Amino acid sequence: MSELIKESFEKTRLAGNIASRALDEVAKIAKPGISTNEIDKLCYEFINDNGAYSAPLFYRGFPKSCCTSANHVVCHGIPSDKILYEGDIVNVDVTAFKDGWHGDTSRTFEIGEISVKAKKLVRTTYEALMKAIEIVKEDIHLGDIGAVIQNHVEAEGFSVVQDFCGHGIGKSFHKEPNVLHYGKKGSGDKIKAGMIFTIEPMINLGNYETKTLKDGWTAVTKDKSLSAQFEHTIGVTKEGCEIFTLNKT
Ligand code: MF3
Ligand code: CO
Ligand code: CO
């Protein structure tokens, strides 16, 4: 591994670890009655206290430190006074910027007891992310990642959002390549050791289509069905990959 790649992995590991630990803290307060603003405040403070910045804050005009996407919100939900109730699901997406490098991760939290269907959606979304990560190594095609996710999700009767994708990440928050969460095995560019990107499937209970609300950010399912998401930042190696945003649990 070249010195440059080594450095990029080391720096992303540090940023990713802070982002992941911020979500470990969110897990402790993600209970019925909490507002998404309270989650945002915790993320802002935790990331700052660890010597990093929240990359979403003021990114292209985004007003908060994390995204909080509840129920039928697919992604980019803006924290507000909105209260989370028993039975809700909420994705919290944080990105730490540390020493010039980014670490981006999200998890979907269950608020109290949730329905059997919602539980299955959340579990399947997580499985899809981890199954995709399992196949990542030098020389696979980008389309292989999408195929694994799509096959797993559609076998369970759910649909893959197509309007948003994973992305290269490093000194910039979002860069090439686009990492689609659907596709055909063997399609797309081959990936190389040293590449760093996110995989972040958004999976809907109903139809895959989304629309963006008038605030210019909040993406929701067109049919108002539930949507879940998990995200990791990973670095490709010859034999596999390293997950930079692993949770300890
Ligand atoms: N963290 C999101 C992603 O996974 C991007 C959020 S951009 C923001 O790529 F501006 F909405 F924060
Ligand atoms: Co991302
Ligand atoms: Co993210």
Short mmCIF file of N, CA and C and ligand atoms in Angstrom, two decimals, residues 76 93-95 103-106 165-169 173-174 197-200 202 229 231-233, ligand 2:
data_model
loop_
_atom_site.label_atom_id
_atom_site.label_comp_id
_atom_site.label_asym_id
_atom_site.label_seq_id
_atom_site.Cartn_x
_atom_site.Cartn_y
_atom_site.Cartn_z
N HIS A 76 -31.97 13.09 3.96
CA HIS A 76 -31.80 14.55 4.02
C HIS A 76 -32.89 15.27 4.81
N ASP A 93 -27.96 10.50 10.06
CA ASP A 93 -26.80 10.44 9.16
C ASP A 93 -25.81 11.53 9.58
N VAL A 94 -24.62 11.10 9.98
CA VAL A 94 -23.61 12.06 10.46
C VAL A 94 -22.33 11.94 9.62
N THR A 95 -21.66 13.06 9.45
CA THR A 95 -20.39 13.06 8.74
C THR A 95 -19.41 13.93 9.51
N GLY A 103 -15.60 11.21 7.30
CA GLY A 103 -16.14 9.89 7.62
C GLY A 103 -17.66 10.02 7.71
N ASP A 104 -18.39 9.23 6.94
CA ASP A 104 -19.84 9.41 6.71
C ASP A 104 -20.55 8.10 7.07
N THR A 105 -21.53 8.17 7.96
CA THR A 105 -22.23 6.93 8.36
C THR A 105 -23.64 7.25 8.83
N SER A 106 -24.53 6.30 8.64
CA SER A 106 -25.90 6.48 9.16
C SER A 106 -26.46 5.15 9.61
N CYS A 165 -27.45 7.90 -4.21
CA CYS A 165 -26.49 6.80 -4.28
C CYS A 165 -25.35 7.01 -3.29
N GLY A 166 -24.51 5.98 -3.12
CA GLY A 166 -23.28 6.13 -2.37
C GLY A 166 -22.29 6.93 -3.23
N HIS A 167 -21.14 7.25 -2.63
CA HIS A 167 -20.24 8.20 -3.29
C HIS A 167 -18.81 8.03 -2.80
N GLY A 168 -17.88 8.36 -3.67
CA GLY A 168 -16.51 8.50 -3.24
C GLY A 168 -16.44 9.59 -2.18
N ILE A 169 -15.46 9.46 -1.27
CA ILE A 169 -15.34 10.42 -0.16
C ILE A 169 -13.87 10.48 0.23
N PHE A 173 -16.38 15.79 0.51
CA PHE A 173 -17.50 15.07 1.12
C PHE A 173 -18.10 14.11 0.07
N HIS A 174 -18.30 14.62 -1.13
CA HIS A 174 -18.88 13.80 -2.20
C HIS A 174 -18.02 13.90 -3.45
N PHE A 197 -15.06 4.87 -0.46
CA PHE A 197 -16.41 5.32 -0.84
C PHE A 197 -17.43 4.86 0.19
N THR A 198 -18.64 5.39 0.06
CA THR A 198 -19.72 4.97 0.95
C THR A 198 -20.64 4.00 0.20
N ILE A 199 -21.29 3.15 0.97
CA ILE A 199 -22.46 2.39 0.48
C ILE A 199 -23.57 2.76 1.44
N GLU A 200 -24.72 3.16 0.94
CA GLU A 200 -25.76 3.71 1.80
C GLU A 200 -27.17 3.48 1.25
N MET A 202 -30.95 3.08 0.48
CA MET A 202 -32.24 3.53 1.00
C MET A 202 -33.27 2.57 0.44
N GLN A 229 -32.51 3.23 5.97
CA GLN A 229 -31.18 3.40 5.38
C GLN A 229 -30.09 3.10 6.40
N GLU A 231 -25.56 3.32 6.37
CA GLU A 231 -24.41 3.78 5.58
C GLU A 231 -23.10 3.52 6.31
N HIS A 232 -22.13 3.01 5.55
CA HIS A 232 -20.75 2.93 6.04
C HIS A 232 -19.81 3.57 5.03
N THR A 233 -18.69 4.07 5.54
CA THR A 233 -17.57 4.51 4.70
C THR A 233 -16.53 3.39 4.72
CO CO B 2 -22.90 9.46 2.19
#
